[in-house]
Coordinates of C-alpha atoms in Angstrom, one line a residue:
X1 CA -29.9 7.5 -14.1
X2 CA -31.8 4.4 -13.1
X3 CA -29.9 1.8 -11.0
X4 CA -28.6 -1.1 -12.9
X5 CA -30.6 -4.3 -12.7
X6 CA -29.4 -7.2 -10.6
X7 CA -26.9 -9.1 -12.8
X8 CA -27.0 -12.9 -13.1
X9 CA -24.4 -15.4 -14.3
X10 CA -24.3 -15.5 -18.1
X11 CA -25.7 -18.8 -19.5
X12 CA -23.4 -20.9 -21.7
X13 CA -23.6 -20.1 -25.4
X14 CA -26.6 -21.6 -27.2
X15 CA -24.4 -24.1 -29.0
X16 CA -23.5 -25.7 -25.7
X17 CA -25.6 -28.4 -24.0
X18 CA -28.0 -27.0 -21.4
X19 CA -27.4 -28.0 -17.8
X20 CA -29.6 -30.9 -16.7
X21 CA -32.2 -30.6 -14.1
X22 CA -29.9 -32.0 -11.4
X23 CA -27.3 -29.2 -12.1
X24 CA -30.0 -26.5 -12.0
X25 CA -31.2 -27.8 -8.7
X26 CA -27.7 -27.8 -7.3
X27 CA -27.0 -24.3 -8.5
X28 CA -30.2 -23.0 -7.0
X29 CA -28.6 -23.5 -3.6
X30 CA -25.9 -21.0 -4.5
X31 CA -28.5 -18.6 -6.1
X32 CA -30.7 -18.5 -3.0
X33 CA -29.3 -15.2 -1.5
X34 CA -30.0 -13.4 -4.8
X35 CA -33.7 -13.8 -4.3
X36 CA -33.8 -12.1 -0.9
X37 CA -31.0 -9.4 -0.9
X38 CA -32.9 -6.5 0.6
X39 CA -33.9 -8.7 3.6
X40 CA -30.3 -10.1 3.8
X41 CA -28.9 -6.5 3.9
X42 CA -31.4 -5.6 6.7
X43 CA -30.4 -8.7 8.6
X44 CA -26.7 -7.8 8.3
X45 CA -27.4 -4.3 9.5
X46 CA -29.3 -5.5 12.6
X47 CA -26.5 -8.0 13.3
X48 CA -23.9 -5.2 12.9
X49 CA -25.7 -3.0 15.3
X50 CA -25.7 -5.8 17.9
X51 CA -22.0 -6.5 17.4
X52 CA -21.1 -2.9 17.8
X53 CA -22.9 -3.0 21.2
X54 CA -21.8 -6.4 22.4
X55 CA -18.9 -8.0 20.6
X56 CA -15.3 -7.9 21.9
X57 CA -13.9 -9.3 18.6
X58 CA -15.8 -7.4 15.9
X59 CA -16.7 -3.7 15.3
X60 CA -13.6 -2.7 17.0
X61 CA -13.0 1.0 17.6
X62 CA -10.0 2.7 16.1
X63 CA -8.4 5.9 17.2
X64 CA -9.6 7.7 14.0
X65 CA -12.5 10.2 14.5
X66 CA -12.4 12.1 11.2
X67 CA -11.7 11.5 7.5
X68 CA -8.7 13.1 5.7
X69 CA -9.2 16.6 4.3
X70 CA -7.2 15.9 1.2
X71 CA -4.6 18.6 2.2
X72 CA -2.3 16.2 4.0
X73 CA 1.3 16.3 2.8
X74 CA 4.7 14.8 3.6
X75 CA 6.9 11.8 2.9
X76 CA 6.3 8.5 4.7
X77 CA 7.4 5.0 4.6
X78 CA 4.3 2.8 4.3
X79 CA 3.9 -1.0 4.9
X80 CA 0.9 -3.1 4.0
X81 CA 0.9 -6.7 5.3
X82 CA -1.9 -8.7 3.9
X83 CA -3.0 -12.4 3.8
X84 CA -0.9 -13.1 0.7
X85 CA 1.5 -10.3 0.0
X86 CA 3.6 -7.7 1.7
X87 CA 4.0 -4.2 0.1
X88 CA 6.4 -1.5 1.3
X89 CA 6.7 1.9 -0.4
X90 CA 7.9 5.4 0.1
X91 CA 4.8 7.6 -0.3
X92 CA 4.9 11.3 -1.0
X93 CA 1.6 13.1 -0.3
X94 CA 1.2 16.3 -2.2
X95 CA -2.3 17.4 -1.1
X96 CA -4.9 19.2 -3.1
X97 CA -2.7 22.2 -3.7
X98 CA -0.8 20.2 -6.2
X99 CA -3.9 19.9 -8.3
X100 CA -4.6 23.6 -7.9
X101 CA -1.1 24.5 -9.2
X102 CA -1.5 22.2 -12.2
X103 CA 0.9 19.4 -11.1
X104 CA -1.9 16.9 -11.7
X105 CA -0.9 14.6 -8.9
X106 CA -2.0 14.3 -5.3
X107 CA 0.6 11.7 -4.5
X108 CA 3.6 9.9 -5.7
X109 CA 5.1 6.5 -4.8
X110 CA 8.7 6.7 -6.1
X111 CA 9.9 3.5 -4.6
X112 CA 8.0 0.4 -3.6
X113 CA 8.3 -3.4 -3.5
X114 CA 5.8 -6.3 -3.3
X115 CA 6.5 -9.8 -2.1
X116 CA 4.5 -13.0 -1.6
X117 CA 4.6 -14.1 2.0
X118 CA 6.4 -17.5 2.2
X119 CA 4.1 -20.2 3.3
X120 CA 6.5 -21.5 6.0
X121 CA 6.4 -18.1 7.8
X122 CA 2.6 -18.5 8.2
X123 CA 3.1 -21.5 10.5
X124 CA 6.3 -20.2 12.1
X125 CA 6.6 -17.6 14.9
X126 CA 5.6 -14.0 14.7
X127 CA 9.2 -13.1 15.4
X128 CA 10.3 -15.0 12.2
X129 CA 7.6 -13.2 10.1
X130 CA 8.6 -9.7 11.3
X131 CA 12.3 -10.5 10.8
X132 CA 11.5 -11.2 7.2
X133 CA 9.3 -8.0 7.0
X134 CA 12.2 -5.9 8.3
X135 CA 14.5 -7.2 5.6
X136 CA 12.0 -6.2 2.9
X137 CA 11.8 -2.7 4.4
X138 CA 15.5 -2.5 4.0
X139 CA 15.2 -3.6 0.3
X140 CA 13.0 -0.6 -0.3
X141 CA 15.0 2.0 1.6
X142 CA 18.1 1.0 -0.3
X143 CA 16.3 1.8 -3.5
X144 CA 15.0 5.2 -2.4
X145 CA 17.2 7.9 -3.9
X146 CA 15.7 10.9 -2.2
X147 CA 15.7 9.7 1.4
X148 CA 18.7 10.8 3.5
X149 CA 16.8 11.1 6.8
X150 CA 18.2 9.6 10.0
X151 CA 14.6 8.5 10.9
X152 CA 11.9 7.3 8.6
X153 CA 8.3 7.9 9.8
X154 CA 6.3 4.7 9.2
X155 CA 2.6 4.0 8.7
X156 CA 1.5 0.4 8.9
X157 CA -1.6 -1.3 7.4
X158 CA -2.2 -4.7 8.9
X159 CA -4.8 -6.9 7.4
X160 CA -5.7 -8.9 10.5
X161 CA -7.7 -8.5 13.7
X162 CA -6.1 -6.4 16.4
X163 CA -7.0 -4.4 19.4
X164 CA -6.0 -0.7 19.4
X165 CA -6.1 1.9 22.1
X166 CA -3.8 4.4 20.3
X167 CA -2.4 5.0 16.9
X168 CA 0.8 3.1 17.7
X169 CA -0.6 0.3 19.9
X170 CA -1.9 -2.9 18.3
X171 CA -2.3 -6.2 20.0
X172 CA -2.6 -9.0 17.5
X173 CA -5.6 -11.3 17.7
X174 CA -5.9 -14.8 16.0
X175 CA -5.0 -14.0 12.4
X176 CA -6.7 -16.5 10.1
X177 CA -5.9 -16.6 6.3
X178 CA -3.6 -19.5 6.9
X179 CA -1.6 -18.0 9.7
X180 CA -1.4 -20.1 12.8
X181 CA -0.1 -17.6 15.4
X182 CA -2.1 -17.9 18.7
X183 CA -0.1 -15.7 21.1
X184 CA -1.0 -12.1 21.8
X185 CA 1.7 -10.0 20.3
X186 CA 2.4 -6.3 20.2
X187 CA 2.8 -5.3 16.5
X188 CA 4.9 -2.2 17.0
X189 CA 7.2 -4.1 19.4
X190 CA 7.6 -7.0 17.1
X191 CA 8.5 -4.9 14.1
X192 CA 10.8 -2.5 16.0
X193 CA 12.7 -5.3 17.7
X194 CA 13.2 -7.2 14.4
X195 CA 14.3 -4.1 12.6
X196 CA 16.7 -2.9 15.3
X197 CA 18.2 -6.3 15.9
X198 CA 19.4 -6.5 12.3
X199 CA 20.1 -2.8 11.6
X200 CA 23.3 -1.8 9.9
X201 CA 25.4 1.3 10.1
X202 CA 24.0 4.2 8.0
X203 CA 20.5 2.8 7.8
X204 CA 17.7 5.1 9.0
X205 CA 15.9 4.3 12.2
X206 CA 12.1 3.7 12.1
X207 CA 9.6 5.7 14.0
X208 CA 6.1 4.1 13.9
X209 CA 3.6 6.9 13.6
X210 CA 0.4 5.0 12.9
X211 CA -1.1 1.5 12.7
X212 CA -4.4 0.7 11.1
X213 CA -6.1 -2.2 9.4
X214 CA -6.7 -2.8 5.7
X215 CA -10.3 -1.7 5.5
X216 CA -9.6 1.6 7.4
X217 CA -6.6 2.2 5.1
X218 CA -8.9 1.6 2.1
X219 CA -11.5 4.2 3.3
X220 CA -8.8 6.7 4.1
X221 CA -7.2 6.2 0.7
X222 CA -10.5 6.7 -1.1
X223 CA -11.5 9.7 0.9
X224 CA -8.1 11.3 0.3
X225 CA -8.2 10.7 -3.5
X226 CA -11.9 10.8 -4.4
X227 CA -14.1 12.8 -2.1
X228 CA -16.0 15.8 -3.8
X229 CA -18.5 18.3 -2.5
X230 CA -21.3 16.2 -4.1
X231 CA -20.3 12.9 -2.6
X232 CA -19.3 11.2 0.6
X233 CA -16.8 8.4 1.1
X234 CA -18.7 6.3 3.7
X235 CA -17.1 2.9 3.8
X236 CA -14.1 0.9 2.8
X237 CA -14.3 -2.7 1.9
X238 CA -11.8 -5.4 1.1
X239 CA -12.5 -8.4 -1.2
X240 CA -9.2 -10.1 -1.9
X241 CA -7.7 -13.2 -0.3
X242 CA -10.0 -12.3 2.6
X243 CA -12.6 -9.7 3.3
X244 CA -13.2 -6.9 5.7
X245 CA -14.9 -3.5 6.0
X246 CA -14.8 -0.2 7.9
X247 CA -17.3 2.5 8.4
X248 CA -17.8 5.6 10.5
X249 CA -20.2 4.9 13.4
X250 CA -21.7 7.2 15.9
X251 CA -20.0 6.7 19.2
X252 CA -23.4 6.6 20.9
X253 CA -24.0 3.2 19.2
X254 CA -21.0 1.6 20.8
X255 CA -20.8 -0.3 24.0
X256 CA -19.3 1.9 26.8
X257 CA -16.1 -0.2 26.8
X258 CA -15.5 0.8 23.2
X259 CA -16.0 4.5 23.7
X260 CA -13.0 6.7 24.6
X261 CA -12.7 7.5 28.3
X262 CA -14.6 10.6 29.1
X263 CA -16.2 10.8 25.6
X264 CA -19.5 12.6 25.4
X265 CA -20.9 10.2 22.9
X266 CA -21.0 12.9 20.2
X267 CA -19.4 12.4 16.8
X268 CA -18.3 9.3 15.1
X269 CA -15.4 6.8 15.1
X270 CA -14.1 4.5 12.4
X271 CA -14.7 0.9 13.2
X272 CA -12.7 -2.1 12.1
X273 CA -15.7 -4.3 11.5
X274 CA -13.9 -7.7 11.1
X275 CA -17.2 -8.6 9.4
X276 CA -15.9 -11.9 8.2
X277 CA -15.7 -13.7 11.5
X278 CA -18.2 -15.7 13.5
X279 CA -20.5 -13.0 14.8
X280 CA -21.7 -12.4 11.3
X281 CA -22.9 -16.0 10.9
X282 CA -26.6 -15.5 11.7
X283 CA -27.6 -13.6 8.5
X284 CA -25.8 -16.2 6.5
X285 CA -27.3 -19.3 8.1
X286 CA -30.2 -19.7 5.6
X287 CA -27.7 -19.7 2.7
X288 CA -25.0 -22.0 3.9
X289 CA -24.7 -25.0 1.7
X290 CA -23.2 -28.5 2.2
X291 CA -20.2 -27.3 0.2
X292 CA -19.7 -24.4 2.6
X293 CA -19.8 -26.8 5.5
X294 CA -17.3 -29.1 3.9
X295 CA -14.9 -26.2 3.3
X296 CA -15.3 -25.0 6.8
X297 CA -14.7 -28.4 8.3
X298 CA -11.4 -28.6 6.5
X299 CA -10.2 -25.2 7.5
X300 CA -7.6 -24.6 10.1
X301 CA -10.2 -22.7 12.3
X302 CA -13.6 -24.2 11.6
X303 CA -16.4 -21.7 12.3
X304 CA -14.0 -18.7 12.6
X305 CA -14.7 -16.8 9.3
X306 CA -18.0 -17.8 7.8
X307 CA -18.4 -14.8 5.5
X308 CA -14.8 -14.9 4.3
X309 CA -15.2 -18.6 3.4
X310 CA -18.1 -17.6 1.1
X311 CA -16.5 -14.6 -0.6
X312 CA -12.8 -14.6 -0.1
X313 CA -10.4 -15.2 -3.0
X314 CA -8.7 -17.9 -0.9
X315 CA -11.9 -20.0 -1.0
X316 CA -13.8 -19.3 -4.2
X317 CA -11.8 -21.9 -6.2
X318 CA -12.2 -24.4 -3.5
X319 CA -15.9 -23.9 -3.5
X320 CA -16.0 -24.5 -7.3
X321 CA -13.9 -27.7 -6.7
X322 CA -16.3 -29.0 -4.1
X323 CA -19.4 -28.3 -6.3
X324 CA -17.6 -30.0 -9.1
X325 CA -17.2 -33.2 -7.1
X326 CA -21.0 -33.3 -7.0
X327 CA -21.5 -32.3 -10.6
X328 CA -19.0 -34.4 -12.6
X329 CA -18.2 -38.1 -12.6
X330 CA -15.5 -38.3 -9.9
X331 CA -13.5 -41.1 -11.6
X332 CA -13.1 -38.9 -14.7
X333 CA -11.8 -35.8 -12.9
X334 CA -8.2 -34.8 -12.9
X335 CA -6.3 -35.6 -9.7
X336 CA -6.2 -31.9 -8.7
X337 CA -10.0 -31.9 -8.4
X338 CA -9.6 -34.4 -5.6
X339 CA -7.0 -32.3 -3.7
X340 CA -8.0 -29.7 -1.3
X341 CA -7.5 -26.2 -2.9
X342 CA -6.6 -27.9 -6.1
X343 CA -8.5 -25.3 -8.1
X344 CA -7.2 -21.8 -8.2
X345 CA -9.6 -18.9 -8.0
X346 CA -7.8 -17.2 -10.9
X347 CA -8.6 -20.2 -13.1
X348 CA -12.3 -19.8 -12.2
X349 CA -12.2 -16.1 -13.2
X350 CA -10.5 -16.9 -16.5
X351 CA -12.9 -19.7 -17.3
X352 CA -15.9 -17.6 -16.5
X353 CA -14.6 -14.8 -18.7
X354 CA -13.8 -17.1 -21.6
X355 CA -15.4 -15.9 -24.9
X356 CA -16.5 -19.5 -25.8
X357 CA -16.8 -22.9 -24.3
X358 CA -14.0 -24.0 -26.5
X359 CA -11.8 -21.3 -25.0
X360 CA -12.9 -22.5 -21.5
X361 CA -12.0 -26.0 -22.4
X362 CA -8.5 -25.0 -23.5
X363 CA -8.0 -23.2 -20.2
X364 CA -9.0 -26.2 -18.2
X365 CA -6.9 -28.5 -20.3
X366 CA -3.8 -26.3 -19.8
X367 CA -4.4 -25.9 -16.0
X368 CA -4.9 -29.6 -15.5
X369 CA -2.1 -30.6 -17.9
X370 CA 0.1 -32.0 -15.2
X371 CA -2.8 -34.3 -14.2
X372 CA -3.4 -35.6 -17.7
X373 CA -5.6 -32.7 -18.9
X374 CA -9.3 -32.0 -18.4
X375 CA -10.6 -34.8 -20.6
X376 CA -14.3 -34.3 -19.9
X377 CA -15.2 -32.5 -23.1
X378 CA -16.9 -29.3 -24.2
X379 CA -20.2 -29.8 -22.3
X380 CA -18.3 -30.3 -19.1
X381 CA -16.3 -27.1 -19.7
X382 CA -19.6 -25.2 -20.2
X383 CA -20.9 -26.7 -16.9
X384 CA -17.6 -25.7 -15.1
X385 CA -18.2 -22.1 -16.4
X386 CA -21.7 -22.2 -15.0
X387 CA -20.5 -23.3 -11.6
X388 CA -17.8 -20.6 -11.5
X389 CA -20.5 -18.0 -12.3
X390 CA -22.8 -19.2 -9.6
X391 CA -20.1 -19.2 -6.9
X392 CA -18.7 -15.8 -7.8
X393 CA -22.1 -14.2 -8.3
X394 CA -23.2 -15.4 -4.8
X395 CA -20.0 -13.9 -3.4
X396 CA -20.7 -10.5 -5.1
X397 CA -24.2 -10.5 -3.7
X398 CA -23.1 -11.3 -0.2
X399 CA -20.5 -8.5 -0.3
X400 CA -23.1 -6.1 -1.6
X401 CA -25.7 -7.0 1.1
X402 CA -23.1 -6.7 3.8
X403 CA -21.9 -3.4 2.5
X404 CA -25.4 -1.9 2.5
X405 CA -25.7 -3.2 6.1
X406 CA -22.5 -1.4 7.1
X407 CA -23.7 1.8 5.5
X408 CA -26.8 1.6 7.7
X409 CA -24.5 1.8 10.8
X410 CA -24.2 5.6 10.2
X411 CA -27.6 6.1 8.4
X412 CA -25.6 6.9 5.2
X413 CA -28.4 6.0 2.9
X414 CA -31.0 8.5 4.0
X415 CA -29.6 12.0 3.3
X416 CA -29.6 12.0 -0.5
X417 CA -25.8 12.3 -0.9
X418 CA -24.0 10.2 -3.5
X419 CA -22.2 7.5 -1.5
X420 CA -18.7 6.4 -2.4
X421 CA -17.4 3.1 -1.1
X422 CA -13.7 2.6 -1.5
X423 CA -12.5 -0.9 -2.3
X424 CA -9.4 -2.9 -2.8
X425 CA -8.5 -6.5 -3.0
X426 CA -7.8 -8.9 -5.9
X427 CA -11.4 -10.2 -6.2
X428 CA -12.9 -6.7 -6.7
X429 CA -10.0 -5.5 -8.7
X430 CA -9.3 -8.5 -11.0
X431 CA -12.0 -11.1 -11.0
X432 CA -13.9 -10.5 -14.3
X433 CA -17.2 -8.8 -13.7
X434 CA -17.2 -9.1 -9.9
X435 CA -17.1 -5.3 -9.2
X436 CA -19.8 -4.6 -11.7
X437 CA -22.1 -7.3 -10.2
X438 CA -21.4 -6.2 -6.7
X439 CA -22.2 -2.6 -7.5
X440 CA -25.4 -3.6 -9.4
X441 CA -26.6 -5.6 -6.4
X442 CA -25.9 -2.7 -4.0
X443 CA -27.8 -0.2 -6.1
X444 CA -30.8 -2.6 -6.5
X445 CA -30.9 -3.2 -2.7
X446 CA -30.8 0.6 -2.0
X447 CA -33.5 1.2 -4.6
X448 CA -35.8 -1.4 -3.1
X449 CA -35.0 0.0 0.4
X450 CA -36.3 3.3 -0.8
X451 CA -39.5 1.7 -2.1
X452 CA -38.5 1.6 -5.7
X453 CA -37.6 5.3 -5.8
X454 CA -34.4 6.4 -7.6
X455 CA -32.1 8.7 -5.6
X456 CA -28.5 9.2 -4.7
X457 CA -26.2 6.5 -6.1
X458 CA -23.9 4.1 -4.3
X459 CA -20.6 3.7 -6.3
X460 CA -17.7 1.5 -5.8
X461 CA -14.4 3.3 -6.3
X462 CA -11.0 1.6 -6.4
X463 CA -8.8 2.8 -3.6
X464 CA -5.6 3.1 -5.6
X465 CA -2.7 1.5 -3.7
X466 CA -5.1 1.5 -0.8
X467 CA -3.0 -0.3 1.8
X468 CA 0.2 1.7 1.5
X469 CA -1.5 5.0 0.6
X470 CA -4.0 4.7 3.5
X471 CA -1.1 4.0 5.9
X472 CA 0.7 7.1 4.7
X473 CA -2.5 9.3 4.9
X474 CA -3.1 8.2 8.4
X475 CA 0.5 8.9 9.4
X476 CA 0.2 12.4 8.0
X477 CA -3.1 12.9 9.9
X478 CA -1.5 11.7 13.1
X479 CA 1.5 13.9 12.6
X480 CA -0.7 16.9 11.8
X481 CA -2.9 16.2 14.9
X482 CA -6.1 15.9 12.8
X483 CA -7.4 12.5 13.9

């Protein structure tokens, strides 16, 4: 099957007024990456190779050398701490044998909970945050009917930069995503101390078996659930509140300080790329707009996460707002359009997916009702849709180009095997059309990389419950000695 063509934002319905020349010129700044995606993917790959060799904050080694076989089994407590939400669940891994015996399931999650992280904890201390996390763990354990163990084995997914030398060691680095912690903290010690300090009689103790980051967990989850003899799960990507990726990289491509002591350089190692932070800025430089610079200047850590600020769910609505300030008459805009982060990314997705401009207008009127409504009319609603499409399509293109660059780290595109990229995150999962656009861009980049020849496909596959499932899968691998 021929790869899908590069998608572009849908124009407003013909009954709507056409954007004027000034709007078209403005949107061309956002559309610039779409015209040069194969070169952008090549630039990402070259930058990633350099970061693997030189960076101390990106392309960080993990203790994982192999992917799961699919035979892993056991019951584990799993924790996934992200930029917006905390999830905790009891995960039962059943392995491939459950499929062979007709059970039809490879895993079950009988008990789980999800909570939004209170904003005040993001600017508090790490100790306060993990005290709150330990209480949420207890909430789940109290609801788990089949767990009578004295000790629960725990796998952790942590969606922030960290330095790891073993499966249970993780030194936290500056976190981003609105968190202001600056001290170096040991993740396992923080959680263990918080849980033990508030433990009650009869509650199971925790034994931390493994710690990993969100993109590694996504890859492990996808590999456990989706790998077949005709495909290879080669990367895991996150596009949610923030963004990250992981890939298998030959140890020989890493700086000596990143290689395990005494390693021969053979084989591969999963890398936590932290592809959103400052080392990835060079390929993006030609495509940074004045809106990106304004957003970055108002961020808590200017210059820290240039890619994330262009593709992360925390920022897409803010980019639409900033573009809107240059598109619409400012004195006619609702007050929320003048407030930082006054436009939610979900609104942008809903407006972009609206069946008609009239439906988009109704969505805008409802969203801004507390500020007196939208009030700019049908034509302005059509323009708002167009801006949303341009911002989200640029984000999909950048994620696609960066993903192809990551696949190049292990020469994944040259052996003719169908490539599976596991994904998770609210933008890829829920933003209308984002996953399809991203996948279309990836396939077109790969096709052009092959000189226009069709070949093995690159497919995005959702990593179901990626954070908590990946944490449990790695815990099972560590327990079984297969990492």
